XYZ file of C-alpha atoms in Angstrom:
698
model
C -8.182 18.946 25.378
C -7.112 21.759 23.349
C -9.255 23.095 20.251
C -6.604 21.697 17.979
C -6.829 17.992 19.607
C -10.798 18.268 19.392
C -10.371 19.164 15.874
C -8.089 16.522 14.719
C -10.092 13.762 16.462
C -13.334 15.623 14.790
C -12.239 15.077 11.533
C -11.223 11.472 12.341
C -14.624 10.875 13.262
C -15.684 12.222 10.170
C -14.163 9.493 8.260
C -15.612 6.804 10.459
C -19.172 8.541 9.983
C -18.459 8.730 6.033
C -17.431 4.991 5.982
C -20.977 4.107 8.185
C -22.687 6.154 5.649
C -20.903 4.556 2.348
C -21.380 1.003 3.831
C -25.183 1.398 4.198
C -25.337 3.041 0.818
C -23.538 -0.089 -0.561
C -25.438 -2.653 1.100
C -29.055 -0.982 0.480
C -28.261 -1.949 -3.468
C -29.762 -4.796 -4.809
C -27.735 -8.194 -5.012
C -28.918 -9.394 -8.071
C -30.445 -13.237 -8.893
C -29.929 -16.019 -7.035
C -27.102 -17.349 -8.959
C -24.979 -14.393 -8.749
C -25.541 -14.253 -4.552
C -24.595 -17.943 -4.762
C -21.483 -16.897 -6.654
C -20.698 -14.061 -4.336
C -21.564 -15.914 -1.161
C -18.946 -18.392 -2.040
C -16.189 -15.896 -2.619
C -17.027 -14.109 0.901
C -16.989 -17.294 2.485
C -13.169 -17.998 1.056
C -11.785 -14.447 1.602
C -12.987 -14.569 5.159
C -11.739 -17.986 5.965
C -8.248 -16.828 4.943
C -8.056 -13.346 6.390
C -9.505 -14.975 9.954
C -6.415 -17.414 9.349
C -3.947 -14.895 8.375
C -5.069 -12.754 11.095
C -4.715 -15.487 13.617
C -0.812 -16.349 12.515
C -0.340 -12.337 12.557
C -1.486 -12.134 15.976
C 0.568 -15.255 17.245
C 3.673 -13.282 15.914
C 2.631 -10.076 16.989
C 2.212 -11.374 20.459
C 5.587 -12.886 20.654
C 7.097 -9.385 19.407
C 5.136 -7.231 21.084
C 6.300 -9.242 24.579
C 9.833 -9.006 23.467
C 9.444 -5.317 22.684
C 7.773 -4.555 26.239
C 10.504 -6.265 27.684
C 13.087 -4.294 25.927
C 11.237 -0.615 26.061
C 8.772 -0.994 28.462
C 4.811 -1.133 28.135
C 4.425 2.305 26.539
C 6.007 1.548 23.353
C 4.117 -2.034 23.613
C 0.786 -0.787 24.052
C 1.411 1.640 20.836
C 2.695 -1.463 19.229
C -0.917 -3.137 19.901
C -2.881 -0.214 18.904
C -0.986 0.186 15.852
C -1.310 -3.664 14.643
C -5.135 -3.668 15.782
C -6.240 -0.458 13.844
C -4.261 -1.601 10.776
C -5.967 -5.054 11.213
C -9.429 -3.242 11.656
C -9.163 -1.358 8.468
C -8.419 -4.303 6.134
C -10.625 -6.203 7.428
C -13.970 -4.044 7.080
C -12.687 -3.217 3.764
C -12.357 -6.356 2.824
C -15.845 -7.504 4.106
C -17.279 -4.366 2.180
C -15.940 -5.163 -0.817
C -16.971 -9.042 -1.150
C -20.551 -7.452 -0.772
C -20.137 -4.678 -2.940
C -18.775 -6.726 -6.183
C -22.171 -8.571 -6.633
C -23.948 -5.306 -6.269
C -21.703 -3.731 -8.727
C -22.786 -6.601 -11.687
C -26.224 -6.218 -10.776
C -26.164 -2.407 -10.786
C -24.289 -3.115 -14.482
C -27.139 -5.300 -15.316
C -29.996 -3.059 -14.395
C -29.111 0.425 -14.290
C -25.815 0.432 -16.588
C -22.604 2.122 -16.440
C -22.977 5.094 -13.902
C -24.634 3.156 -11.175
C -22.205 0.333 -11.132
C -19.151 3.026 -11.137
C -21.142 4.618 -8.047
C -21.841 1.133 -6.145
C -17.629 0.158 -6.699
C -16.292 3.645 -5.781
C -18.421 3.689 -2.844
C -17.304 0.639 -1.544
C -13.558 1.679 -2.419
C -14.095 4.641 -0.474
C -15.051 3.008 2.724
C -12.091 1.158 2.811
C -10.262 4.545 2.158
C -11.567 6.793 4.456
C -11.418 3.845 7.837
C -7.634 3.656 6.691
C -7.223 7.778 6.973
C -9.869 8.060 9.798
C -8.740 4.779 12.081
C -4.834 5.931 11.288
C -5.424 9.788 12.514
C -7.433 8.549 15.717
C -5.035 6.146 16.611
C -2.044 8.588 16.811
C -3.846 11.429 18.111
C -5.728 9.321 21.052
C -2.708 7.714 22.112
C -0.810 10.960 21.705
C -2.934 12.615 24.156
C -2.714 9.708 26.318
C 0.716 9.487 26.667
C 1.048 13.169 27.453
C -1.257 12.383 30.360
C 0.773 9.576 31.639
C 4.094 11.406 31.417
C 5.566 14.604 31.940
C 6.634 15.766 27.936
C 7.839 18.893 28.856
C 11.127 16.752 30.377
C 13.388 15.263 27.737
C 13.091 11.959 29.663
C 9.162 12.165 29.290
C 9.287 13.004 25.773
C 11.327 10.435 24.962
C 8.657 8.036 26.442
C 6.318 9.938 24.353
C 7.738 9.184 21.257
C 8.970 5.661 21.871
C 5.394 5.232 22.263
C 4.276 6.503 19.045
C 7.293 4.545 17.192
C 5.760 1.812 18.795
C 2.498 2.406 17.420
C 4.239 2.676 13.957
C 5.950 -0.363 14.378
C 2.768 -2.672 14.976
C 1.260 -0.818 11.921
C 3.931 -1.878 9.684
C 4.092 -5.467 10.902
C 0.622 -6.071 10.198
C 1.284 -4.225 6.497
C 4.051 -6.692 5.476
C 2.289 -9.835 6.408
C -1.079 -8.612 4.738
C 0.916 -7.560 1.702
C 2.980 -10.568 1.141
C 0.350 -13.354 2.126
C -2.233 -11.892 0.700
C -0.357 -11.276 -2.630
C 0.804 -15.077 -2.449
C -2.729 -16.055 -2.292
C -4.230 -13.948 -5.286
C -1.210 -14.215 -7.957
C -1.054 -18.026 -6.983
C -4.425 -18.177 -8.226
C -4.474 -15.689 -10.648
C -1.108 -17.657 -12.465
C -2.560 -20.974 -11.914
C -5.803 -20.494 -13.416
C -4.669 -18.425 -15.996
C -1.997 -20.784 -17.329
C -4.260 -23.842 -17.152
C -7.810 -22.151 -18.136
C -6.896 -19.377 -20.979
C -4.198 -21.536 -22.637
C -4.361 -24.854 -22.059
C -8.075 -25.344 -21.745
C -8.864 -22.042 -24.290
C -11.475 -20.735 -22.203
C -11.982 -16.888 -20.614
C -10.929 -15.922 -17.859
C -13.422 -16.173 -15.018
C -15.209 -18.934 -16.693
C -16.505 -21.464 -13.910
C -15.641 -24.266 -15.495
C -12.040 -23.444 -14.271
C -11.531 -25.022 -10.849
C -9.017 -21.656 -9.523
C -11.600 -19.066 -10.434
C -13.153 -18.706 -6.864
C -9.774 -18.677 -5.461
C -8.950 -16.025 -7.828
C -11.556 -13.730 -6.996
C -11.090 -14.489 -3.334
C -7.413 -13.203 -3.869
C -8.592 -10.199 -5.365
C -9.734 -8.905 -1.907
C -7.361 -10.304 0.537
C -4.504 -9.089 -1.651
C -6.018 -5.824 -3.355
C -8.350 -4.603 -0.741
C -6.800 -5.959 2.390
C -3.410 -5.746 1.701
C -3.347 -2.134 0.448
C -5.501 -1.075 3.506
C -2.666 -2.137 5.816
C -0.310 -1.016 3.414
C -1.396 2.832 3.048
C -2.256 2.224 6.594
C 0.833 1.745 7.855
C 2.539 4.496 5.665
C 0.250 7.009 6.800
C 0.839 6.285 10.588
C 4.484 6.243 9.966
C 4.952 9.375 7.990
C 2.808 11.218 10.884
C 4.887 9.471 13.464
C 8.500 10.588 11.685
C 7.003 14.150 10.985
C 6.212 14.374 14.691
C 9.529 13.236 16.121
C 11.237 15.699 13.920
C 9.145 18.474 14.882
C 10.222 17.218 18.624
C 13.739 17.240 17.685
C 13.999 20.761 15.668
C 11.704 22.826 17.763
C 11.109 23.344 21.518
C 8.516 25.010 24.012
C 5.057 25.808 22.578
C 6.258 25.795 19.129
C 7.505 22.007 19.361
C 3.595 21.130 20.249
C 2.309 23.343 17.348
C 4.686 21.549 14.960
C 4.145 18.115 16.120
C 0.213 19.041 15.940
C 0.659 20.287 12.469
C 0.925 17.000 10.631
C -2.146 15.622 12.172
C -3.924 18.580 11.272
C -2.971 18.460 7.918
C -4.436 14.827 7.545
C -7.063 15.704 9.453
C -8.272 18.720 7.102
C -7.311 16.531 4.377
C -9.951 13.955 5.267
C -12.609 16.624 4.846
C -11.084 17.473 1.584
C -11.321 13.571 0.762
C -14.905 13.092 2.092
C -16.179 16.055 0.009
C -14.141 15.203 -3.290
C -15.921 11.743 -2.944
C -19.122 13.365 -4.266
C -17.593 14.937 -7.645
C -17.049 11.506 -8.709
C -19.642 11.350 -11.295
C -19.717 9.930 -14.960
C -20.043 12.906 -17.581
C -21.222 12.816 -20.921
C -18.243 11.264 -22.397
C -18.566 7.909 -20.238
C -15.260 8.140 -19.307
C -14.679 5.990 -15.793
C -11.336 7.271 -15.506
C -12.094 10.632 -15.989
C -15.107 10.438 -13.199
C -12.636 9.109 -10.994
C -10.042 11.496 -11.724
C -12.750 14.410 -10.866
C -12.470 12.957 -7.627
C -9.217 12.918 -7.118
C -8.208 16.245 -8.169
C -11.159 17.563 -6.239
C -9.578 16.283 -2.961
C -6.095 17.472 -4.159
C -7.432 21.311 -4.641
C -9.628 21.118 -1.373
C -7.028 19.895 0.647
C -4.458 22.400 -0.708
C -7.015 25.080 0.703
C -7.786 23.655 3.708
C -4.053 23.124 4.739
C -3.321 26.582 3.802
C -5.877 27.366 6.482
C -4.368 25.445 8.880
C -0.989 26.307 8.642
C -1.882 30.401 8.553
C -4.101 29.575 11.836
C -1.667 27.850 13.799
C 1.515 28.993 12.709
C 0.942 32.322 10.668
C 2.702 32.397 6.704
C 4.634 35.424 8.217
C 5.898 33.602 11.251
C 9.339 33.101 11.567
C 11.089 29.822 13.409
C 14.634 28.500 13.536
C 15.051 24.870 12.615
C 18.770 23.487 12.297
C 20.157 26.573 12.529
C 18.004 27.961 9.667
C 15.615 30.446 9.380
C 11.844 29.256 8.113
C 8.528 30.904 7.735
C 4.934 29.560 8.144
C 4.472 30.265 4.402
C 8.011 27.738 3.372
C 5.974 24.945 5.245
C 2.698 25.813 3.203
C 5.016 25.554 0.028
C 6.624 22.294 1.195
C 3.353 21.026 1.614
C 1.995 22.021 -1.827
C 5.440 20.143 -3.299
C 4.186 17.046 -1.580
C 0.652 17.427 -3.324
C 2.545 18.085 -6.372
C 4.352 15.056 -6.387
C 1.424 13.104 -5.807
C -0.140 14.345 -9.008
C 2.873 13.778 -10.850
C 3.766 10.126 -9.798
C -0.373 9.474 -10.124
C 0.133 10.782 -14.060
C 3.298 8.841 -14.653
C 2.292 5.678 -13.275
C -1.102 5.838 -15.320
C 1.000 6.795 -18.794
C 3.284 3.602 -17.971
C 0.434 1.059 -17.460
C -2.715 2.760 -19.351
C -3.887 0.898 -22.720
C -3.422 4.132 -24.720
C 0.118 4.938 -24.048
C 3.545 3.524 -25.654
C 4.789 1.452 -22.995
C 1.784 -0.841 -22.900
C 0.977 -0.815 -26.536
C 4.752 -1.731 -27.131
C 4.333 -5.064 -25.016
C 1.115 -5.686 -26.888
C 2.903 -5.344 -30.405
C 6.069 -7.266 -28.946
C 3.487 -10.098 -28.140
C 3.445 -11.004 -31.896
C 6.496 -12.748 -32.158
C 6.308 -14.388 -29.244
C 6.336 -15.337 -25.419
C 10.135 -14.678 -24.905
C 9.841 -11.168 -26.841
C 6.616 -10.145 -24.649
C 8.942 -11.038 -21.322
C 11.845 -9.017 -22.716
C 9.582 -5.584 -23.331
C 8.207 -5.985 -20.294
C 11.097 -6.238 -18.028
C 12.532 -3.338 -20.483
C 9.695 -1.383 -19.496
C 9.407 -2.206 -15.965
C 13.439 -0.851 -15.699
C 12.238 2.384 -17.793
C 9.476 3.360 -15.477
C 11.626 3.836 -12.499
C 13.295 7.255 -14.348
C 10.529 9.406 -14.475
C 9.152 8.824 -10.803
C 12.535 9.085 -9.350
C 12.953 12.372 -11.006
C 9.969 13.911 -9.944
C 10.789 12.522 -5.941
C 14.399 13.890 -6.339
C 13.101 17.468 -7.325
C 10.383 17.221 -4.625
C 13.213 16.420 -2.163
C 15.326 19.563 -2.896
C 12.484 21.963 -3.539
C 10.968 21.096 -0.100
C 14.220 21.035 1.820
C 15.928 24.089 0.289
C 12.331 25.610 1.442
C 12.244 24.652 4.717
C 15.117 21.782 5.640
C 14.005 18.523 7.068
C 10.785 19.338 8.394
C 9.938 20.819 5.290
C 10.637 17.423 3.307
C 8.731 16.107 6.270
C 5.890 18.042 5.864
C 5.850 17.183 1.862
C 5.677 13.452 2.676
C 2.934 14.108 5.023
C 0.597 16.200 2.741
C 1.287 13.177 -0.101
C 0.106 10.840 2.682
C -2.890 12.959 3.603
C -4.658 12.094 0.425
C -4.340 8.426 1.403
C -8.029 8.189 1.932
C -8.711 9.021 -1.614
C -6.257 6.851 -3.153
C -7.063 3.886 -1.282
C -10.466 4.586 -2.583
C -9.679 4.281 -5.948
C -7.113 1.092 -5.761
C -10.019 -0.719 -3.626
C -12.373 0.192 -6.482
C -9.853 -2.212 -8.418
C -10.859 -5.665 -6.539
C -14.881 -5.041 -6.864
C -14.671 -4.390 -10.379
C -12.514 -7.414 -11.005
C -14.748 -9.840 -8.953
C -18.282 -7.926 -10.689
C -16.772 -8.941 -14.075
C -16.122 -12.459 -12.300
C -19.666 -12.752 -11.581
C -21.213 -11.252 -14.207
C -18.993 -14.319 -16.258
C -19.650 -17.361 -13.646
C -23.625 -16.172 -13.769
C -23.828 -16.126 -17.324
C -24.859 -12.585 -17.815
C -25.796 -10.853 -21.207
C -23.013 -9.838 -23.300
C -23.787 -6.011 -22.605
C -23.358 -6.472 -18.598
C -19.885 -8.144 -19.193
C -19.121 -5.225 -21.501
C -20.066 -2.962 -18.797
C -18.376 -4.963 -16.135
C -14.740 -5.296 -18.907
C -14.875 -1.284 -18.686
C -14.897 -0.847 -15.083
C -12.434 -3.436 -14.431
C -10.274 -2.370 -17.273
C -10.201 1.172 -15.005
C -10.096 -0.782 -11.999
C -6.620 -2.163 -13.395
C -5.235 1.124 -14.020
C -6.326 2.620 -10.468
C -4.483 -0.301 -9.194
C -1.232 0.487 -10.334
C -1.535 3.937 -9.876
C -2.082 3.912 -6.548
C 0.565 1.416 -6.374
C 2.876 4.127 -7.736
C 1.457 6.652 -5.441
C 2.236 4.281 -2.418
C 5.826 3.686 -3.630
C 6.376 7.364 -3.588
C 5.475 8.249 -0.603
C 7.183 5.480 1.096
C 10.498 6.723 -0.469
C 9.407 10.076 1.100
C 8.515 8.531 4.621
C 11.492 6.435 4.753
C 13.893 9.478 4.017
C 12.052 11.121 6.917
C 12.345 7.933 9.142
C 16.502 8.212 8.475
C 16.424 11.650 9.256
C 14.839 10.627 12.455
C 17.559 7.594 13.002
C 20.308 10.347 12.628
C 18.717 12.832 14.902
C 18.235 10.222 17.588
C 21.808 8.776 16.936
C 23.320 12.308 17.902
C 20.440 12.879 20.807
C 21.076 9.425 22.518
C 24.646 9.117 21.777
C 26.354 12.328 21.748
C 29.948 11.478 22.813
C 29.763 8.528 19.875
C 31.566 9.642 16.487
C 29.534 8.346 13.674
C 30.044 9.273 10.336
C 28.624 8.106 6.837
C 31.400 8.749 4.686
C 32.555 6.106 1.585
C 36.004 6.279 3.171
C 34.623 4.231 6.256
C 34.701 0.161 4.898
C 31.819 -0.191 7.445
C 29.583 2.385 5.488
C 30.109 0.914 2.408
C 29.760 -2.519 3.948
C 26.047 -1.352 5.146
C 25.444 0.212 1.935
C 26.113 -3.218 0.082
C 24.091 -5.281 2.684
C 21.204 -2.790 2.832
C 20.942 -2.392 -0.937
C 20.840 -6.380 -1.258
C 17.904 -7.006 1.403
C 15.287 -5.661 -1.311
C 16.560 -8.054 -3.870
C 16.385 -10.931 -1.624
C 12.718 -10.258 -0.205
C 11.398 -9.955 -3.523
C 13.033 -13.024 -5.025
C 11.250 -14.413 -1.622
C 8.243 -13.118 -2.782
C 8.383 -14.313 -6.199
C 9.234 -17.785 -5.336
C 6.557 -18.091 -2.867
C 4.077 -16.861 -5.937
C 5.940 -19.661 -8.342
C 5.309 -22.302 -5.840
C 1.888 -21.634 -4.975
C 0.809 -20.944 -8.913
C 2.714 -24.133 -9.675
C 0.392 -26.059 -6.632
C -2.495 -24.540 -8.490
C -1.648 -25.672 -12.200
C -1.167 -28.934 -10.863
C -4.511 -28.946 -8.938
C -6.619 -27.286 -11.905
C -5.264 -29.811 -14.510
C -5.967 -32.685 -11.708
C -9.515 -31.746 -11.832
C -10.032 -31.263 -15.566
C -8.608 -34.443 -16.510
C -10.518 -36.685 -13.301
C -13.547 -35.216 -13.075
C -15.777 -35.954 -16.366
C -17.915 -33.411 -17.446
C -16.161 -30.138 -16.278
C -15.845 -28.919 -19.928
C -19.233 -29.715 -20.770
C -20.656 -27.900 -17.703
C -22.382 -31.007 -16.530
C -20.300 -31.548 -13.766
C -18.743 -28.698 -10.754
C -15.213 -28.276 -10.491
C -14.194 -28.212 -6.851
C -13.106 -24.683 -6.092
C -12.954 -25.171 -2.031
C -9.884 -27.209 -3.285
C -7.874 -24.173 -4.549
C -8.434 -21.848 -2.048
C -7.351 -24.312 1.039
C -4.271 -24.989 -0.896
C -3.716 -21.250 -1.523
C -4.672 -20.397 2.033
C -2.319 -23.006 3.429
C 0.502 -21.846 1.068
C 0.088 -18.362 1.883
C 0.440 -18.724 5.702
C 3.273 -20.349 5.485
C 5.642 -18.390 3.012
C 4.574 -15.283 4.494
C 6.588 -15.851 7.538
C 10.324 -15.829 6.893
C 10.358 -12.895 4.291
C 8.208 -10.785 6.574
C 10.871 -11.224 9.857
C 13.525 -10.648 7.269
C 13.465 -6.627 7.961
C 12.744 -7.013 11.800
C 16.154 -9.320 11.953
C 18.326 -7.401 9.232
C 18.887 -4.256 11.853
C 19.726 -6.584 15.067
C 22.271 -8.942 12.664
C 23.893 -6.112 11.014
C 24.098 -4.321 14.520
C 25.752 -7.007 16.524
C 27.685 -8.526 13.656
C 29.925 -5.417 13.097
C 29.588 -4.350 16.897
C 31.772 -8.092 17.900
C 34.613 -6.572 16.177
C 34.902 -2.845 14.826
C 32.592 -1.358 18.339
C 29.961 0.525 18.454
C 30.638 3.148 16.404
C 31.435 0.922 13.591
C 27.988 -0.724 14.083
C 25.950 2.698 14.270
C 27.726 3.515 10.731
C 26.884 -0.010 9.091
C 23.556 0.477 10.396
C 22.613 3.177 9.311
C 24.276 2.890 6.047
C 22.269 -0.120 5.744
C 19.164 2.107 6.132
C 20.300 4.246 2.857
C 21.197 1.134 0.674
C 17.266 -0.345 1.741
C 15.563 2.969 0.670
C 17.372 3.183 -2.480
C 17.270 -0.195 -4.175
C 13.863 -0.728 -2.192
C 12.854 2.593 -4.069
C 13.665 0.940 -7.740
C 12.927 -2.345 -7.089
C 9.322 -1.341 -6.009
C 8.681 1.439 -9.021
C 10.080 -1.321 -11.497
C 8.015 -4.115 -10.459
C 4.824 -2.650 -10.115
C 4.736 -0.332 -12.902
C 6.208 -3.230 -15.137
C 3.508 -5.719 -14.000
C 0.729 -3.338 -14.588
C 1.820 -2.661 -18.132
C 1.927 -6.556 -18.448
C -1.339 -6.969 -17.259
C -2.743 -4.192 -19.751
C -1.022 -5.525 -22.273
C -2.750 -8.750 -22.112
C -6.292 -6.648 -21.710
C -5.285 -4.576 -24.896
C -4.980 -7.798 -26.754
C -8.310 -9.200 -25.492
C -9.938 -6.350 -26.415
C -9.432 -7.215 -30.161
C -5.725 -5.739 -30.962
C -3.218 -7.956 -32.734
C -5.135 -10.915 -33.140
C -7.327 -10.631 -30.082
C -8.278 -13.397 -27.329
C -6.978 -17.076 -28.517
C -4.159 -15.541 -30.722
C -0.373 -16.565 -30.373
C -0.025 -13.068 -29.012
C -2.368 -13.431 -26.681
C -0.956 -16.389 -25.096
C 2.336 -14.968 -25.255
C 0.637 -11.785 -23.217
C -0.621 -14.302 -20.602
C 3.009 -15.570 -20.206
C 3.863 -11.797 -19.874
C 1.131 -11.142 -17.410
C 1.977 -14.546 -15.597
C 5.172 -12.648 -14.880
C 3.952 -9.385 -14.011
C 1.495 -10.660 -11.826
C 3.809 -11.398 -8.716
C 5.870 -8.265 -9.731
C 2.940 -5.670 -8.777
C 0.938 -7.578 -6.677
C 3.057 -9.267 -4.070
C 7.288 -8.756 -4.117
C 7.096 -4.998 -5.546
C 4.352 -3.967 -3.271
C 5.977 -5.415 -0.074
C 8.919 -3.858 -0.382
C 6.998 -0.532 0.931
C 6.853 -1.930 4.613
C 9.822 -3.675 4.423
C 11.875 -0.270 3.782
C 10.047 1.295 7.040
C 10.034 -1.595 8.947
C 13.994 -1.591 9.039
C 14.140 2.150 9.583
C 11.660 1.846 12.596
C 13.608 -1.427 14.191
C 16.566 0.582 13.539
C 15.210 3.557 15.773
C 13.948 1.116 18.464
C 17.279 -0.043 18.461
C 18.863 3.078 19.684
C 16.589 3.279 22.003
C 17.070 -0.280 23.563
C 21.093 0.567 23.747
C 20.606 3.856 25.093
C 18.731 2.534 28.036
């Protein structure tokens, strides 16, 4: 084992060790009163029950797909698939279990110690998930890569091909878990949110987390299985896919000892960035202004700066700033690679800022939706849709600028490194995201346990910021997914040229099969999004009926003398989410095969590959727009409601508030189900296409 490999493994273990430290720190905090612990236990029970059933269903699908993959490509790809799937599941599962224990401790900290301690516990809980995602992803790739190099002779073309197939299999396993977790968790959480909000807030006129609402426990469960476990699986997958795709390009563009260096480089960038993120967690401290977002941004920007410095050190050490290399016929230097990595960090920072602008309560977009609520439900929805579409413009411009600068600087490999450096911050970004469900739950526990108003004021402040961080991190995930997909597409075209050198495949718009591929690929994110939205609609509708039934049939609920049947709502949503997630999740797996075989049947293999490649371009383009629009628009709708609840435009119970609830009901499945699930969809289609090439190459 080389010093480089040991360093990468060591960085992965640093993430795991930090996770253990953070878990111990969170669990050591007091868990509050008996009433608070009783509520937290109900949330824990519901979340564990759902996640166990979800992973059981995923495991069955995964075993079937893994066996098929093994039969088609061999056991190396199948083992990689299993590793990626298992590690993704572990990251989400552990993160969720910490999250559902941190919620009550955050509420207790807010009650006994105040804002600073509540912030500290919630963030440390989120950091557990974040560091586990980065650490397990890095360790999974490096350990399996080292094992593959021991099993086959990677110095030969055939041996390297088997190594790369194993790594692509690992990425595929991570992606499969991600789309199931994102979709299933999203259906659960938004079905609960939609159902309980529509009946509780509007019809019954009771607060969001009022214990008289039968859907309230399910809502809090959903925050953890959707926003914590789901997001963990999402960014684990994006991290693995991006690093593996960069390694594929490193193998394609370089030879000899340089090839090994370039394949190691994305792993080293990921490793040192873990160190940067771990150090940056200690920068998250509440300042004199009591700005929660400011405290979190201290950690985020510290991770950016420290990671940039460490990436520079790594490139100088391994490559040398002045060293020159040939890539795709162009001369590039180590400094070019460093500039490309900095571009990725810059794109990350800009997308985070843009997403906050579109989803933060202090900015024009959210305020405009809140203002539109004064004139009714319809105008709220119109303005929300307008904001969701507008919100695609600036991120796309930033991503385009990042693509051009990195490509001009260092070609396709430079673009891949930009994407890698974006994902290198995944540990800190997931920490910010997982902060959200903890603070949301803390507010719910404070309400249900009837804690004093000042406690709820503290938890509400944390929750409002948590809502923004969830939106911000989704913007980051989508932006990085767009770059990752482009890198995967580049890997697809390189493999196509390598494996089928005698096949003339073009992607010219003069070719009708290319146009057909573009149309079909462009349609898939819309079809997938529709399936996700309708699933939430059905789940939410069933909860509306159940909550209404309980209000109608159980006397004394409104008076507080009778207890709602919380478990009924949890059970309804569990069954619905597990059933509804299967078919949409299989769509991106089946689509490349259907496109290939349909076109190949009457036009031949060259046309089939043209259509398949074009479909990948189509899914990347429309998928990016659909995901950005849905997540930013949904976040804006949600915070417009919170802005009104803070006393603006009539406050709680006003007609504007009711209209904002309707808008938030539309936005919920936008931002937490359909939109984020498009991320893995884009990459799964690209990965399956790469595997399909390997299958037909024989």
